[in-house]
Amino acid sequence: MTHDAPRLLACGDTAFTIEFGARIDPALSARVLALDAALAARALPGIRETVPTYRSLTVHLDPLTADPEALGRAVLSLAQEPLPPVAASRLWRIPVVYGGTFGIDLEAVAAHHGLAPQAVIERHAAPEYRVAMIGFLPGYAYLEGLDPRLALSRRPHPRPVTPAGTISIGGAQALVASIAAPSGWHLLGRTPVRTFVPDRDPVFLLRPGDRVRFVPTPAEDWERLSAAAEAGETVAEWSEA
């Protein structure tokens, strides 16, 4: 199998990015996570934080203790090695209330694909997703694994506000939204799970590499689960690999 050659991209004097490609691809994501894990294991001096995305890893550093160019070359060299893949991580089972006021685009998505709404729910809940990255807003979890038969271009006119916990799709991506925010994605449902709580440890419930399964949940369970989440319960069930 051939791989894209990684590139070193400068980001000022406090960060650089190692880019593995220019597309969303599980193979690229796996290489990003493998490099992230390798850097964590080596604990190179001067690295403050690493931020994985679908296709690249940004490394934030302390310019007072690290030479950005030298460290960048060292990380690029490491990225070119045959790094061991990261083992499967935690599996989260996240309850989702689909449709109605919880997922206002479900019927439109179903109509676009010539499906019944229940068929969309079944296709959306069937895969085991993998968290590729956390980004855009705090705690937003971008997932790989959407059934390609559900892929759909984003809305032509984004909504100014969508609720926290929204479960949505855009293009070939799936998302678990952490906070209320504007969005041009298609809203299929909503989860009561709080994936971002600033005063909780950990602040972010999901992390890159985690696996996710969505569990269709009756609307009448929303108030009970939401109250439990508000009281600090995880609500989502999880297990180790």
PDB file of C-alpha atoms in Angstrom:
ATOM      1  CA  MET A   1       0.000   0.000   0.000  1.00  0.00           C
ATOM      2  CA  THR A   2       1.327   3.436  -0.894  1.00  0.00           C
ATOM      3  CA  HIS A   3       1.002   6.341   1.515  1.00  0.00           C
ATOM      4  CA  ASP A   4       1.086  10.081   1.113  1.00  0.00           C
ATOM      5  CA  ALA A   5       4.424  11.510   2.228  1.00  0.00           C
ATOM      6  CA  PRO A   6       3.917  13.594   5.383  1.00  0.00           C
ATOM      7  CA  ARG A   7       4.614  17.323   5.141  1.00  0.00           C
ATOM      8  CA  LEU A   8       5.926  19.723   7.764  1.00  0.00           C
ATOM      9  CA  LEU A   9       3.998  23.006   7.865  1.00  0.00           C
ATOM     10  CA  ALA A  10       5.175  25.921  10.004  1.00  0.00           C
ATOM     11  CA  CYS A  11       2.618  27.640  12.260  1.00  0.00           C
ATOM     12  CA  GLY A  12       4.599  30.555  13.653  1.00  0.00           C
ATOM     13  CA  ASP A  13       7.164  30.101  16.408  1.00  0.00           C
ATOM     14  CA  THR A  14       4.932  28.139  18.804  1.00  0.00           C
ATOM     15  CA  ALA A  15       3.528  25.340  16.654  1.00  0.00           C
ATOM     16  CA  PHE A  16       3.900  23.253  13.518  1.00  0.00           C
ATOM     17  CA  THR A  17       1.711  20.752  11.709  1.00  0.00           C
ATOM     18  CA  ILE A  18       2.504  17.351  10.259  1.00  0.00           C
ATOM     19  CA  GLU A  19       0.087  16.807   7.369  1.00  0.00           C
ATOM     20  CA  PHE A  20      -0.496  13.303   6.008  1.00  0.00           C
ATOM     21  CA  GLY A  21      -2.858  14.173   3.154  1.00  0.00           C
ATOM     22  CA  ALA A  22      -5.662  16.397   1.929  1.00  0.00           C
ATOM     23  CA  ARG A  23      -8.709  14.172   2.321  1.00  0.00           C
ATOM     24  CA  ILE A  24     -10.846  12.435   4.924  1.00  0.00           C
ATOM     25  CA  ASP A  25      -9.594   8.856   4.948  1.00  0.00           C
ATOM     26  CA  PRO A  26      -9.530   6.294   7.804  1.00  0.00           C
ATOM     27  CA  ALA A  27      -5.982   5.331   6.799  1.00  0.00           C
ATOM     28  CA  LEU A  28      -4.781   8.922   7.214  1.00  0.00           C
ATOM     29  CA  SER A  29      -6.595   9.241  10.525  1.00  0.00           C
ATOM     30  CA  ALA A  30      -4.913   6.061  11.746  1.00  0.00           C
ATOM     31  CA  ARG A  31      -1.491   7.503  10.877  1.00  0.00           C
ATOM     32  CA  VAL A  32      -2.316  10.723  12.728  1.00  0.00           C
ATOM     33  CA  LEU A  33      -3.317   8.828  15.870  1.00  0.00           C
ATOM     34  CA  ALA A  34      -0.254   6.583  15.611  1.00  0.00           C
ATOM     35  CA  LEU A  35       2.049   9.620  15.497  1.00  0.00           C
ATOM     36  CA  ASP A  36       0.172  11.231  18.380  1.00  0.00           C
ATOM     37  CA  ALA A  37       0.629   8.081  20.480  1.00  0.00           C
ATOM     38  CA  ALA A  38       4.315   7.835  19.532  1.00  0.00           C
ATOM     39  CA  LEU A  39       4.954  11.420  20.628  1.00  0.00           C
ATOM     40  CA  ALA A  40       3.143  10.828  23.909  1.00  0.00           C
ATOM     41  CA  ALA A  41       5.329   7.766  24.552  1.00  0.00           C
ATOM     42  CA  ARG A  42       8.564   9.604  23.769  1.00  0.00           C
ATOM     43  CA  ALA A  43       7.717  12.766  25.753  1.00  0.00           C
ATOM     44  CA  LEU A  44      10.027  14.950  23.671  1.00  0.00           C
ATOM     45  CA  PRO A  45      11.157  18.104  25.516  1.00  0.00           C
ATOM     46  CA  GLY A  46       9.428  21.319  24.548  1.00  0.00           C
ATOM     47  CA  ILE A  47       6.105  19.853  23.401  1.00  0.00           C
ATOM     48  CA  ARG A  48       3.157  21.386  25.215  1.00  0.00           C
ATOM     49  CA  GLU A  49       0.212  19.829  23.415  1.00  0.00           C
ATOM     50  CA  THR A  50      -0.709  17.821  20.337  1.00  0.00           C
ATOM     51  CA  VAL A  51      -3.953  18.265  18.415  1.00  0.00           C
ATOM     52  CA  PRO A  52      -4.994  15.456  16.044  1.00  0.00           C
ATOM     53  CA  THR A  53      -7.360  16.049  13.120  1.00  0.00           C
ATOM     54  CA  TYR A  54      -8.636  13.838  10.302  1.00  0.00           C
ATOM     55  CA  ARG A  55      -5.435  14.190   8.309  1.00  0.00           C
ATOM     56  CA  SER A  56      -2.855  16.099  10.331  1.00  0.00           C
ATOM     57  CA  LEU A  57      -1.321  16.562  13.757  1.00  0.00           C
ATOM     58  CA  THR A  58      -0.537  20.013  15.105  1.00  0.00           C
ATOM     59  CA  VAL A  59       2.205  20.200  17.727  1.00  0.00           C
ATOM     60  CA  HIS A  60       2.223  23.160  20.117  1.00  0.00           C
ATOM     61  CA  LEU A  61       5.573  23.861  21.729  1.00  0.00           C
ATOM     62  CA  ASP A  62       7.377  26.115  24.160  1.00  0.00           C
ATOM     63  CA  PRO A  63       9.644  28.325  22.013  1.00  0.00           C
ATOM     64  CA  LEU A  64      11.811  29.102  25.045  1.00  0.00           C
ATOM     65  CA  THR A  65      12.828  25.474  25.509  1.00  0.00           C
ATOM     66  CA  ALA A  66      12.488  24.025  21.999  1.00  0.00           C
ATOM     67  CA  ASP A  67      13.848  24.902  18.583  1.00  0.00           C
ATOM     68  CA  PRO A  68      10.742  24.799  16.324  1.00  0.00           C
ATOM     69  CA  GLU A  69      12.714  23.871  13.216  1.00  0.00           C
ATOM     70  CA  ALA A  70      14.750  21.126  14.872  1.00  0.00           C
ATOM     71  CA  LEU A  71      11.763  19.688  16.696  1.00  0.00           C
ATOM     72  CA  GLY A  72       9.696  19.848  13.534  1.00  0.00           C
ATOM     73  CA  ARG A  73      12.298  17.892  11.609  1.00  0.00           C
ATOM     74  CA  ALA A  74      12.476  15.287  14.376  1.00  0.00           C
ATOM     75  CA  VAL A  75       8.699  14.811  14.427  1.00  0.00           C
ATOM     76  CA  LEU A  76       8.571  14.693  10.618  1.00  0.00           C
ATOM     77  CA  SER A  77      11.216  11.966  10.649  1.00  0.00           C
ATOM     78  CA  LEU A  78       9.184  10.042  13.206  1.00  0.00           C
ATOM     79  CA  ALA A  79       6.047  10.443  11.048  1.00  0.00           C
ATOM     80  CA  GLN A  80       7.866   8.739   8.176  1.00  0.00           C
ATOM     81  CA  GLU A  81       8.553   5.618  10.239  1.00  0.00           C
ATOM     82  CA  PRO A  82       6.218   2.566  10.177  1.00  0.00           C
ATOM     83  CA  LEU A  83       4.574   3.378  13.500  1.00  0.00           C
ATOM     84  CA  PRO A  84       2.410   0.731  15.184  1.00  0.00           C
ATOM     85  CA  PRO A  85      -1.332   1.420  14.904  1.00  0.00           C
ATOM     86  CA  VAL A  86      -3.199   2.572  17.980  1.00  0.00           C
ATOM     87  CA  ALA A  87      -5.248  -0.207  19.529  1.00  0.00           C
ATOM     88  CA  ALA A  88      -9.025   0.194  19.602  1.00  0.00           C
ATOM     89  CA  SER A  89     -10.033   2.422  22.485  1.00  0.00           C
ATOM     90  CA  ARG A  90     -13.160   2.795  24.579  1.00  0.00           C
ATOM     91  CA  LEU A  91     -16.556   2.012  23.108  1.00  0.00           C
ATOM     92  CA  TRP A  92     -19.293   4.493  24.016  1.00  0.00           C
ATOM     93  CA  ARG A  93     -22.996   3.714  23.669  1.00  0.00           C
ATOM     94  CA  ILE A  94     -24.689   7.084  23.343  1.00  0.00           C
ATOM     95  CA  PRO A  95     -28.491   7.370  23.612  1.00  0.00           C
ATOM     96  CA  VAL A  96     -30.110   9.428  20.851  1.00  0.00           C
ATOM     97  CA  VAL A  97     -33.697  10.599  20.479  1.00  0.00           C
ATOM     98  CA  TYR A  98     -34.234  10.817  16.728  1.00  0.00           C
ATOM     99  CA  GLY A  99     -36.648  12.998  14.777  1.00  0.00           C
ATOM    100  CA  GLY A 100     -39.396  15.373  15.853  1.00  0.00           C
ATOM    101  CA  THR A 101     -38.155  18.423  17.724  1.00  0.00           C
ATOM    102  CA  PHE A 102     -34.970  16.523  18.571  1.00  0.00           C
ATOM    103  CA  GLY A 103     -33.975  15.936  14.949  1.00  0.00           C
ATOM    104  CA  ILE A 104     -35.769  18.441  12.755  1.00  0.00           C
ATOM    105  CA  ASP A 105     -34.023  17.372   9.531  1.00  0.00           C
ATOM    106  CA  LEU A 106     -34.681  13.646   9.784  1.00  0.00           C
ATOM    107  CA  GLU A 107     -37.663  13.631   7.432  1.00  0.00           C
ATOM    108  CA  ALA A 108     -35.943  15.882   4.878  1.00  0.00           C
ATOM    109  CA  VAL A 109     -32.860  13.650   4.872  1.00  0.00           C
ATOM    110  CA  ALA A 110     -35.091  10.604   4.446  1.00  0.00           C
ATOM    111  CA  ALA A 111     -36.952  12.235   1.540  1.00  0.00           C
ATOM    112  CA  HIS A 112     -33.700  13.224  -0.150  1.00  0.00           C
ATOM    113  CA  HIS A 113     -32.491   9.624  -0.105  1.00  0.00           C
ATOM    114  CA  GLY A 114     -35.881   8.102  -0.898  1.00  0.00           C
ATOM    115  CA  LEU A 115     -36.052   6.362   2.460  1.00  0.00           C
ATOM    116  CA  ALA A 116     -38.473   6.137   5.346  1.00  0.00           C
ATOM    117  CA  PRO A 117     -37.317   8.074   8.438  1.00  0.00           C
ATOM    118  CA  GLN A 118     -36.970   4.805  10.344  1.00  0.00           C
ATOM    119  CA  ALA A 119     -34.590   3.507   7.660  1.00  0.00           C
ATOM    120  CA  VAL A 120     -32.403   6.594   8.119  1.00  0.00           C
ATOM    121  CA  ILE A 121     -32.352   5.987  11.871  1.00  0.00           C
ATOM    122  CA  GLU A 122     -31.372   2.365  11.359  1.00  0.00           C
ATOM    123  CA  ARG A 123     -28.595   3.222   8.922  1.00  0.00           C
ATOM    124  CA  HIS A 124     -27.284   6.008  11.134  1.00  0.00           C
ATOM    125  CA  ALA A 125     -27.296   3.855  14.276  1.00  0.00           C
ATOM    126  CA  ALA A 126     -25.871   0.722  12.658  1.00  0.00           C
ATOM    127  CA  PRO A 127     -22.128   1.568  12.286  1.00  0.00           C
ATOM    128  CA  GLU A 128     -19.462   1.588  14.930  1.00  0.00           C
ATOM    129  CA  TYR A 129     -18.002   5.070  14.543  1.00  0.00           C
ATOM    130  CA  ARG A 130     -14.553   6.250  15.525  1.00  0.00           C
ATOM    131  CA  VAL A 131     -13.788   9.684  16.956  1.00  0.00           C
ATOM    132  CA  ALA A 132     -11.365  11.191  14.460  1.00  0.00           C
ATOM    133  CA  MET A 133     -10.936  14.571  16.108  1.00  0.00           C
ATOM    134  CA  ILE A 134     -12.220  17.061  18.651  1.00  0.00           C
ATOM    135  CA  GLY A 135     -12.425  20.546  17.240  1.00  0.00           C
ATOM    136  CA  PHE A 136     -14.131  23.620  15.809  1.00  0.00           C
ATOM    137  CA  LEU A 137     -15.759  24.233  19.193  1.00  0.00           C
ATOM    138  CA  PRO A 138     -14.884  22.751  22.611  1.00  0.00           C
ATOM    139  CA  GLY A 139     -15.848  19.091  22.754  1.00  0.00           C
ATOM    140  CA  TYR A 140     -17.246  18.804  19.211  1.00  0.00           C
ATOM    141  CA  ALA A 141     -16.608  15.169  18.230  1.00  0.00           C
ATOM    142  CA  TYR A 142     -16.140  14.456  14.524  1.00  0.00           C
ATOM    143  CA  LEU A 143     -16.781  10.817  13.665  1.00  0.00           C
ATOM    144  CA  GLU A 144     -15.612   8.487  10.919  1.00  0.00           C
ATOM    145  CA  GLY A 145     -17.856   5.661   9.767  1.00  0.00           C
ATOM    146  CA  LEU A 146     -21.040   7.257   8.434  1.00  0.00           C
ATOM    147  CA  ASP A 147     -22.897   4.968   6.042  1.00  0.00           C
ATOM    148  CA  PRO A 148     -22.051   6.507   2.618  1.00  0.00           C
ATOM    149  CA  ARG A 149     -25.679   6.020   1.598  1.00  0.00           C
ATOM    150  CA  LEU A 150     -26.555   8.791   4.074  1.00  0.00           C
ATOM    151  CA  ALA A 151     -23.923  11.263   2.875  1.00  0.00           C
ATOM    152  CA  LEU A 152     -25.460  14.631   2.077  1.00  0.00           C
ATOM    153  CA  SER A 153     -24.059  18.084   1.306  1.00  0.00           C
ATOM    154  CA  ARG A 154     -24.460  20.642   4.047  1.00  0.00           C
ATOM    155  CA  ARG A 155     -27.467  22.927   4.142  1.00  0.00           C
ATOM    156  CA  PRO A 156     -27.220  25.966   1.814  1.00  0.00           C
ATOM    157  CA  HIS A 157     -28.220  28.253   4.703  1.00  0.00           C
ATOM    158  CA  PRO A 158     -26.774  27.476   8.150  1.00  0.00           C
ATOM    159  CA  ARG A 159     -28.973  27.895  11.199  1.00  0.00           C
ATOM    160  CA  PRO A 160     -27.851  30.590  13.688  1.00  0.00           C
ATOM    161  CA  VAL A 161     -28.278  28.222  16.640  1.00  0.00           C
ATOM    162  CA  THR A 162     -28.573  24.470  17.049  1.00  0.00           C
ATOM    163  CA  PRO A 163     -28.885  22.746  20.453  1.00  0.00           C
ATOM    164  CA  ALA A 164     -26.151  21.199  22.538  1.00  0.00           C
ATOM    165  CA  GLY A 165     -26.124  17.445  22.117  1.00  0.00           C
ATOM    166  CA  THR A 166     -27.225  17.601  18.494  1.00  0.00           C
ATOM    167  CA  ILE A 167     -26.438  14.483  16.478  1.00  0.00           C
ATOM    168  CA  SER A 168     -25.973  15.558  12.872  1.00  0.00           C
ATOM    169  CA  ILE A 169     -24.412  14.723   9.522  1.00  0.00           C
ATOM    170  CA  GLY A 170     -22.651  16.845   6.914  1.00  0.00           C
ATOM    171  CA  GLY A 171     -21.064  15.472   3.781  1.00  0.00           C
ATOM    172  CA  ALA A 172     -19.520  12.136   4.745  1.00  0.00           C
ATOM    173  CA  GLN A 173     -19.102  13.164   8.384  1.00  0.00           C
ATOM    174  CA  ALA A 174     -21.072  12.547  11.557  1.00  0.00           C
ATOM    175  CA  LEU A 175     -20.978  14.796  14.605  1.00  0.00           C
ATOM    176  CA  VAL A 176     -21.786  14.897  18.298  1.00  0.00           C
ATOM    177  CA  ALA A 177     -22.214  18.590  19.161  1.00  0.00           C
ATOM    178  CA  SER A 178     -21.191  19.658  22.649  1.00  0.00           C
ATOM    179  CA  ILE A 179     -22.661  23.159  22.940  1.00  0.00           C
ATOM    180  CA  ALA A 180     -25.330  25.279  21.277  1.00  0.00           C
ATOM    181  CA  ALA A 181     -23.869  26.853  18.144  1.00  0.00           C
ATOM    182  CA  PRO A 182     -24.527  27.784  14.518  1.00  0.00           C
ATOM    183  CA  SER A 183     -24.539  24.846  12.101  1.00  0.00           C
ATOM    184  CA  GLY A 184     -25.191  24.032   8.479  1.00  0.00           C
ATOM    185  CA  TRP A 185     -25.332  20.296   9.151  1.00  0.00           C
ATOM    186  CA  HIS A 186     -28.455  18.123   9.046  1.00  0.00           C
ATOM    187  CA  LEU A 187     -29.954  17.458  12.489  1.00  0.00           C
ATOM    188  CA  LEU A 188     -31.060  13.849  12.900  1.00  0.00           C
ATOM    189  CA  GLY A 189     -31.446  13.677  16.668  1.00  0.00           C
ATOM    190  CA  ARG A 190     -30.153  14.767  20.023  1.00  0.00           C
ATOM    191  CA  THR A 191     -28.404  13.130  22.952  1.00  0.00           C
ATOM    192  CA  PRO A 192     -28.732  14.123  26.621  1.00  0.00           C
ATOM    193  CA  VAL A 193     -25.071  13.194  27.148  1.00  0.00           C
ATOM    194  CA  ARG A 194     -22.859  16.125  28.143  1.00  0.00           C
ATOM    195  CA  THR A 195     -19.671  15.638  26.156  1.00  0.00           C
ATOM    196  CA  PHE A 196     -18.136  18.920  27.355  1.00  0.00           C
ATOM    197  CA  VAL A 197     -18.330  20.077  30.983  1.00  0.00           C
ATOM    198  CA  PRO A 198     -15.681  22.690  31.913  1.00  0.00           C
ATOM    199  CA  ASP A 199     -15.570  21.851  35.631  1.00  0.00           C
ATOM    200  CA  ARG A 200     -15.604  18.070  35.172  1.00  0.00           C
ATOM    201  CA  ASP A 201     -12.599  15.757  35.082  1.00  0.00           C
ATOM    202  CA  PRO A 202     -12.258  14.878  32.280  1.00  0.00           C
ATOM    203  CA  VAL A 203     -13.584  18.026  30.663  1.00  0.00           C
ATOM    204  CA  PHE A 204     -14.156  16.178  27.362  1.00  0.00           C
ATOM    205  CA  LEU A 205     -16.001  12.884  27.540  1.00  0.00           C
ATOM    206  CA  LEU A 206     -14.873  11.660  24.115  1.00  0.00           C
ATOM    207  CA  ARG A 207     -11.327  11.578  22.825  1.00  0.00           C
ATOM    208  CA  PRO A 208      -9.772  10.801  19.436  1.00  0.00           C
ATOM    209  CA  GLY A 209      -9.629   7.071  18.855  1.00  0.00           C
ATOM    210  CA  ASP A 210     -12.728   6.305  20.936  1.00  0.00           C
ATOM    211  CA  ARG A 211     -15.443   4.221  19.296  1.00  0.00           C
ATOM    212  CA  VAL A 212     -19.101   5.267  19.349  1.00  0.00           C
ATOM    213  CA  ARG A 213     -22.408   3.504  18.823  1.00  0.00           C
ATOM    214  CA  PHE A 214     -25.674   5.418  18.786  1.00  0.00           C
ATOM    215  CA  VAL A 215     -28.614   3.857  20.617  1.00  0.00           C
ATOM    216  CA  PRO A 216     -32.072   4.970  19.400  1.00  0.00           C
ATOM    217  CA  THR A 217     -33.991   6.061  22.496  1.00  0.00           C
ATOM    218  CA  PRO A 218     -37.712   6.874  22.994  1.00  0.00           C
ATOM    219  CA  ALA A 219     -38.593  10.547  23.359  1.00  0.00           C
ATOM    220  CA  GLU A 220     -40.333   9.829  26.664  1.00  0.00           C
ATOM    221  CA  ASP A 221     -36.939   8.943  28.176  1.00  0.00           C
ATOM    222  CA  TRP A 222     -35.460  12.364  27.402  1.00  0.00           C
ATOM    223  CA  GLU A 223     -36.429  14.211  30.583  1.00  0.00           C
ATOM    224  CA  ARG A 224     -35.157  11.439  32.842  1.00  0.00           C
ATOM    225  CA  LEU A 225     -31.849  11.060  31.031  1.00  0.00           C
ATOM    226  CA  SER A 226     -31.327  14.807  30.668  1.00  0.00           C
ATOM    227  CA  ALA A 227     -31.929  15.314  34.397  1.00  0.00           C
ATOM    228  CA  ALA A 228     -29.455  12.547  35.198  1.00  0.00           C
ATOM    229  CA  ALA A 229     -26.851  14.133  32.928  1.00  0.00           C
ATOM    230  CA  GLU A 230     -27.453  17.538  34.489  1.00  0.00           C
ATOM    231  CA  ALA A 231     -26.863  15.947  37.914  1.00  0.00           C
ATOM    232  CA  GLY A 232     -23.457  14.733  36.754  1.00  0.00           C
ATOM    233  CA  GLU A 233     -24.166  11.211  35.551  1.00  0.00           C
ATOM    234  CA  THR A 234     -22.384  10.110  32.398  1.00  0.00           C
ATOM    235  CA  VAL A 235     -25.601   8.590  30.960  1.00  0.00           C
ATOM    236  CA  ALA A 236     -23.622   7.114  28.076  1.00  0.00           C
ATOM    237  CA  GLU A 237     -22.434   3.562  28.708  1.00  0.00           C
ATOM    238  CA  TRP A 238     -18.857   2.646  27.924  1.00  0.00           C
ATOM    239  CA  SER A 239     -16.541  -0.336  27.899  1.00  0.00           C
ATOM    240  CA  GLU A 240     -12.834  -0.848  27.302  1.00  0.00           C
ATOM    241  CA  ALA A 241     -11.609  -2.486  24.119  1.00  0.00           C
TER     242      ALA A 241
END
